[in-house]
XYZ file of C-alpha atoms in Angstrom:
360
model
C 0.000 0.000 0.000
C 3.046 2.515 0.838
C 4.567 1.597 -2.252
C 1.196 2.396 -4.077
C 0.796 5.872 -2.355
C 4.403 6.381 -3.160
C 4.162 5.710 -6.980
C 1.102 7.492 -7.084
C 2.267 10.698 -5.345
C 5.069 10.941 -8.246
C 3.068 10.271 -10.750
C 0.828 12.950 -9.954
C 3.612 15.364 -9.421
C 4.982 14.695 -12.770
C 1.680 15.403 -14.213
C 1.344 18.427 -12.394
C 4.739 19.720 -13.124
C 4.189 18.677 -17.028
C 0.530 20.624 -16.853
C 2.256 23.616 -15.957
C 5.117 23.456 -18.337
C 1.965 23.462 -20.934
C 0.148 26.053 -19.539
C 3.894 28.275 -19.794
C 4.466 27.080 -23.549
C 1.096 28.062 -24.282
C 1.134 31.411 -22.310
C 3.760 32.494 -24.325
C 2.296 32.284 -27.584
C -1.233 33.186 -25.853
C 0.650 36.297 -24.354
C 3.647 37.204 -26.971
C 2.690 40.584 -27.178
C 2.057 41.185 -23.630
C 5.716 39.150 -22.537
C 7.544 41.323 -25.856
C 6.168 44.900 -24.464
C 7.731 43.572 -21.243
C 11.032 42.995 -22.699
C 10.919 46.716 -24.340
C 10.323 48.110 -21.481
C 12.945 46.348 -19.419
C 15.749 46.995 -22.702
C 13.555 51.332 -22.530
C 15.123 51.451 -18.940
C 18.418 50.240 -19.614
C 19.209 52.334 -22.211
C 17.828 54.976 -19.868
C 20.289 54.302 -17.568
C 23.104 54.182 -19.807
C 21.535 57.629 -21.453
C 22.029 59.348 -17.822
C 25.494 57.925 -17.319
C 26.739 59.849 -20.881
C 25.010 62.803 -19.808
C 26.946 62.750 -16.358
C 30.303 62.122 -18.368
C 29.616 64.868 -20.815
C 28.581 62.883 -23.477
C 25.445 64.322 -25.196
C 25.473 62.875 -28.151
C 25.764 59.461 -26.772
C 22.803 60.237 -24.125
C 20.575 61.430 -27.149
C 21.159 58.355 -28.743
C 20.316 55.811 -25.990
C 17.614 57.875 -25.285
C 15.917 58.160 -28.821
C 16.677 53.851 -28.599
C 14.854 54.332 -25.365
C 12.241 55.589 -26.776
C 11.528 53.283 -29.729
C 11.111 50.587 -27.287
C 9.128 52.262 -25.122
C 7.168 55.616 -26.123
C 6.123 55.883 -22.949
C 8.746 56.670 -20.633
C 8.097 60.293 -19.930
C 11.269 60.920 -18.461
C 13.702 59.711 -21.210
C 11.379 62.465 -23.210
C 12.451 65.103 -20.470
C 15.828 64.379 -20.626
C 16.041 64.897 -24.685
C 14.312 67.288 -24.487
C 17.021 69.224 -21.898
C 20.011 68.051 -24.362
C 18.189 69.493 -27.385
C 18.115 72.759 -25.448
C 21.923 72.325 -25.086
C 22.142 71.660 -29.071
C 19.791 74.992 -29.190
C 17.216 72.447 -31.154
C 14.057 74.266 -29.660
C 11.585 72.703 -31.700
C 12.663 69.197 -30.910
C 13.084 70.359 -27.162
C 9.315 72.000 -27.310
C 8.197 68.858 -28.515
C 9.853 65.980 -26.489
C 8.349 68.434 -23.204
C 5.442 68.218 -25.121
C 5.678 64.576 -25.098
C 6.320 64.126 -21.468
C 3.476 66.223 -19.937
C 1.120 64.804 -22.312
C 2.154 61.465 -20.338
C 2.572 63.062 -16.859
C 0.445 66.126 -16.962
C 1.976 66.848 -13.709
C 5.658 66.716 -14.430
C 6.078 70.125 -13.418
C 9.885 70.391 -14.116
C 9.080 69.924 -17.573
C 6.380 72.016 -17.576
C 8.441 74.976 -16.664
C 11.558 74.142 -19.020
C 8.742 73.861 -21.803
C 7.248 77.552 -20.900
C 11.364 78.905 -21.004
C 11.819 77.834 -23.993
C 8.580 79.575 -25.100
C 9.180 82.164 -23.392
C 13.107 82.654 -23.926
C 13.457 81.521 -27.482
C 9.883 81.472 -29.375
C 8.856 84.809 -27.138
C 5.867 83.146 -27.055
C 4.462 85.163 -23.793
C 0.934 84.258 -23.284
C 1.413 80.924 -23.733
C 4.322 80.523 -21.500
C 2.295 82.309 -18.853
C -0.011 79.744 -19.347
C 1.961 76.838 -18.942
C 3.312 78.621 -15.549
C -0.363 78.961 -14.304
C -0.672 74.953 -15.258
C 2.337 74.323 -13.357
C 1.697 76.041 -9.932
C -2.040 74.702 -10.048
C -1.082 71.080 -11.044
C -0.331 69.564 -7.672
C 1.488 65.974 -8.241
C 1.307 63.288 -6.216
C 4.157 62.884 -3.513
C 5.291 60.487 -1.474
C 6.056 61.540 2.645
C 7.940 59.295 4.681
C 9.215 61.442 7.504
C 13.037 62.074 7.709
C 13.590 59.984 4.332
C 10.651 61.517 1.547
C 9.361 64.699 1.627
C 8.779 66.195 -2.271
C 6.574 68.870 -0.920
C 9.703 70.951 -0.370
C 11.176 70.426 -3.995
C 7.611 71.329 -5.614
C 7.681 74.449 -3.257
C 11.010 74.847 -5.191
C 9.759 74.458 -8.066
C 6.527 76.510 -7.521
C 8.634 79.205 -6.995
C 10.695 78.604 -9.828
C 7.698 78.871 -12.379
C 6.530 82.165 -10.598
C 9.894 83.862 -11.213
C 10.107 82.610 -14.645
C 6.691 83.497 -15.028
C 7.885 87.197 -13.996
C 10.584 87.162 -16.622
C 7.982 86.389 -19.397
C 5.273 89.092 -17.882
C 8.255 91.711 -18.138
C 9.100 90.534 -21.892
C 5.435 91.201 -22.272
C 5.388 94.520 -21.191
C 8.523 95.304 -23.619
C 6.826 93.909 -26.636
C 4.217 96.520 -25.358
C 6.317 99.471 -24.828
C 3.943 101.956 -27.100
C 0.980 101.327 -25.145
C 2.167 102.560 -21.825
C -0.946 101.306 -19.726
C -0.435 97.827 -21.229
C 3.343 98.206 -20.388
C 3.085 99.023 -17.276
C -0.117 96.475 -16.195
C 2.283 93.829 -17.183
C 5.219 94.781 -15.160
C 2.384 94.916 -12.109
C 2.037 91.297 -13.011
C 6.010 90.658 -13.063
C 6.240 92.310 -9.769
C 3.528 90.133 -8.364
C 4.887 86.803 -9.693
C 8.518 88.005 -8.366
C 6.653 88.553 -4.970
C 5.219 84.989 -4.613
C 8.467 83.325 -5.845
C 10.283 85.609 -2.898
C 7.793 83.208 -0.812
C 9.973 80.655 -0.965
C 12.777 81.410 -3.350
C 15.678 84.286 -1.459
C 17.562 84.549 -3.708
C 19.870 87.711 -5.932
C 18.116 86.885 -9.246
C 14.574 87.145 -7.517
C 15.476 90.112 -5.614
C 17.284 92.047 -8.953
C 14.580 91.312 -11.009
C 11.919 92.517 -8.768
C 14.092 95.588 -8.456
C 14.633 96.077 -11.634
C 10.140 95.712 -12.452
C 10.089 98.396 -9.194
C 12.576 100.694 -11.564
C 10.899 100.339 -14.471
C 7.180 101.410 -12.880
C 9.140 104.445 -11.456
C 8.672 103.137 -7.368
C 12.381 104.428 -6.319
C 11.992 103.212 -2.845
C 10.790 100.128 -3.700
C 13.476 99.608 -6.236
C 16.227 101.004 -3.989
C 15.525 98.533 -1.710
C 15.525 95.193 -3.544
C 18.984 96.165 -5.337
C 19.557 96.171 -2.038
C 18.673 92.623 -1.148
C 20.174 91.442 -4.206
C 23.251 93.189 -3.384
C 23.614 91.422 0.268
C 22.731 88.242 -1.629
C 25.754 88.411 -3.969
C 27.668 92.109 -3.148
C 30.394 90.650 -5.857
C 27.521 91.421 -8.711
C 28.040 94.062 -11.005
C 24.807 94.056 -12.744
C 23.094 94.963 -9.417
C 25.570 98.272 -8.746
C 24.948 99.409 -11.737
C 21.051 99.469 -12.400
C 21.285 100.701 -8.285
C 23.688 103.595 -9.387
C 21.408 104.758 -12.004
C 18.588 104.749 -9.895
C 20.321 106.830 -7.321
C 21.587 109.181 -10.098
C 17.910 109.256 -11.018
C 17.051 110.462 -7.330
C 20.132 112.979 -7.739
C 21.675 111.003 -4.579
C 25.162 111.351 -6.598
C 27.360 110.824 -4.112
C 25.820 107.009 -3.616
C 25.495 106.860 -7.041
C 29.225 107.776 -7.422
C 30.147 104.681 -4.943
C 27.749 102.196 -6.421
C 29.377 103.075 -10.111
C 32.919 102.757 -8.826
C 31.767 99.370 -7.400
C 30.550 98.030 -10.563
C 33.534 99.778 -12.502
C 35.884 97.699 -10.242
C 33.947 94.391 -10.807
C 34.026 94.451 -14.435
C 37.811 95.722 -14.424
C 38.480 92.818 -12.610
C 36.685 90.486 -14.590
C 38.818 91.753 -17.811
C 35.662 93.659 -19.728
C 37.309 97.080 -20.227
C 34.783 98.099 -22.529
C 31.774 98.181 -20.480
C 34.454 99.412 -17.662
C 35.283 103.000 -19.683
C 31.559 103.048 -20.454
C 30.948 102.992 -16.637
C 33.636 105.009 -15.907
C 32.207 107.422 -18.636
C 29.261 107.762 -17.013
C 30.592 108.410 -13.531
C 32.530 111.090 -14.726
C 28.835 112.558 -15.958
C 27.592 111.794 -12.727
C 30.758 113.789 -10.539
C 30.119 117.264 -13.025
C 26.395 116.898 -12.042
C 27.387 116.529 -8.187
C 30.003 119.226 -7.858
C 27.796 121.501 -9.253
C 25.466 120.853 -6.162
C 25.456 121.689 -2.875
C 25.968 118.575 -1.273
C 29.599 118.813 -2.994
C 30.996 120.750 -0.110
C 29.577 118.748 2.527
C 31.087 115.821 1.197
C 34.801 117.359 0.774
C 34.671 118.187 4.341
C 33.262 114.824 5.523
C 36.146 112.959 3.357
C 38.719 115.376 5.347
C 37.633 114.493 8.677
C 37.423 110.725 7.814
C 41.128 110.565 6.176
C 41.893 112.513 9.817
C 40.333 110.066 11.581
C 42.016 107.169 9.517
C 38.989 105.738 8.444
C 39.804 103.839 5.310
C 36.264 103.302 2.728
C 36.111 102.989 -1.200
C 37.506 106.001 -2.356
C 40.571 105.540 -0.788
C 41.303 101.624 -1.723
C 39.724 102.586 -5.662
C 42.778 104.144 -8.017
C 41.507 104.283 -12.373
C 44.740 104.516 -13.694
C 45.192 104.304 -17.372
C 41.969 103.120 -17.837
C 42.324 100.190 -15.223
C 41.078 100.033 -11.809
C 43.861 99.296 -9.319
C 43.162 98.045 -5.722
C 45.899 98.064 -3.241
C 46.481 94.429 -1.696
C 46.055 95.101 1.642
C 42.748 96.891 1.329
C 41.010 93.958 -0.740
C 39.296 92.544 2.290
C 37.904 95.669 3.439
C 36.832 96.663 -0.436
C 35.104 93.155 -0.784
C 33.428 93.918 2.509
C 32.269 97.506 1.575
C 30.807 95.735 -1.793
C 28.328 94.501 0.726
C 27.349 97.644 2.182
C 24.410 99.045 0.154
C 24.057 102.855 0.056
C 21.244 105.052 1.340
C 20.065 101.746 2.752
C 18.075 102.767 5.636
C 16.395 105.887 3.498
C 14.785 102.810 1.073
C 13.513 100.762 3.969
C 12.034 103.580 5.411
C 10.362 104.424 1.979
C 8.376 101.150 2.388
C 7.759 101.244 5.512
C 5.889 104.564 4.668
């Protein structure tokens, strides 16, 4: 009886095992299509993968390749289409870019990275205003899904990033706007209100020069001194070694006929393009401060400022003037004094007068 019970148990578990062999075979042919998109996809990722290690090493054209390869086994995979269509930006292919962003947010309509790269390049390259202001809206409304493990996940943070990120970008388009609308004046200027207001909710989040500069610069442009005074500012503390900053701050102070500010905020931005080896744009500064110095020792506060600069040099107080020579049109600053110059970069003129414009 054992012996029965024995023979029979391996009989049955040959049948079994040949049943399922059967049932495989005939699952493949049953489910070719379904076990081939498998493969695709499996062969999409690797090439993927070897697409992102040629971009790391520098190797575009390689990454393009593996990703197009990618692609054609798997049209799906929104991210290889994100990542083509960053290296066709590098290439300066903006069509191909447009479309591969295209491509990926029509299969992750909440890929907001690529949502804002898309509305750049409209924005940047196509000037394509209104509908890269569009894409911005989609991209601050379109909350993804996120994972939060406490401590190890948290991509609420980076789309607070990147919600910032679209509503500066977002200002840069609303300002190209107002540009393109330069003849109409109320158009113009509704449109920098708009860039001002999209700078202000990316400040939410996003403290940084570029944010602060640019909202100055909107500020300038609608004719708020204070206002503008103030974020060159900001941007200035943010990055003092700037020129760009110094020198849309100096001609808002020579604006304001505050020319002895202006005078320091020029030198500053003379010094950091001397430095930097553009002499052209350094005579053209210098230029204009020597415009600047006629118009301020014709005025009154020209005296007052002679006899301040006596009593410091008295005093031994050492500040810009002193460290600054232009000789030979080149800016020369003594070795010893550079770490007191870099520090007075930082220092932002009639400072306290701006914040208490605001406050006002």
């Amino acid at each position: 009886m054992k012996r029965f019970l024995r023979v029979f148990k391996n009989t049955t578990v040959r049948i079994f095992s040949f049943l399922l062999f059967i049932l495989f075979v005939a699952s493949i042919f049953i489910f070719k299509d379904f076990y081939k998109a498998q493969w695709h996809k499996t062969l999409s990722f690797y090439y993927v993968y070897i697409g992102d290690n040629a971009y790391k090493k520098h190797k575009p054209q390689k990454a393009i390749e593996s990703y197009v390869k990618a692609l054609e086994l798997y049209p799906k995979h929104y991210r290889a289409q994100y990542n083509l269509g960053n290296l066709y930006v590098v290439y300066e292919d903006y069509y191909s870019a447009l479309n591969s962003y295209s491509k990926a947010l029509q299969l992750k309509p909440d890929f907001t990275v690529a949502r804002i790269n898309y509305a750049i390049v409209l924005s940047e390259t196509m000037f394509n205003y209104d509908r890269a202001i569009e894409e911005y809206n989609l991209a601050v409304t379109n909350v993804p899904k996120w994972i939060y493990i406490p401590f190890i996940v948290n991509k609420k943070n980076s789309f607070k990033h990147n919600k910032a990120v679209a509503f500066y970008n977002q200002g840069l388009a609303w300002r190209g706007k107002s540009l393109l609308n330069g003849e109409d004046r109320f158009l113009a200027r509704r449109f920098l209100e708009n860039a001002v207001s999209s700078y202000e909710k990316a400040l939410k989040t996003m403290k940084s020069f570029d944010v602060y500069y640019n909202l100055a610069i909107a500020h300038h442009l609608l004719r708020n001194p204070e206002y503008a005074g103030y974020y060159y500012c900001k941007a200035i503390e943010k990055e003092p070694m700037r020129y760009e900053a110094h020198y849309n701050f100096a001609i808002l102070l020579r604006g304001m006929k505050k020319y002895t500010d202006s005078m320091e905020e020029f030198k500053k931005a003379g010094l950091l393009l001397d430095s930097a080896g553009d002499s052209n744009k350094t005579r053209y500064i210098y230029d204009i401060l020597n415009e600047v110095n006629q118009k301020y020792s014709a005025s009154e506060e020209y005296a007052q400022l002679r006899k301040r600069i006596e009593e410091e040099k008295k005093q031994g107080i050492e500040n810009i003037k002193e460290e600054v020579t232009y000789v030979k049109g080149k800016t020369l600053v003594l070795e010893e004094s550079k770490g007191a110059t870099i520090k007075s970069f930082k220092k932002c003129a009639s400072k306290k007068y701006f914040e208490d414009g605001i406050k006002n």
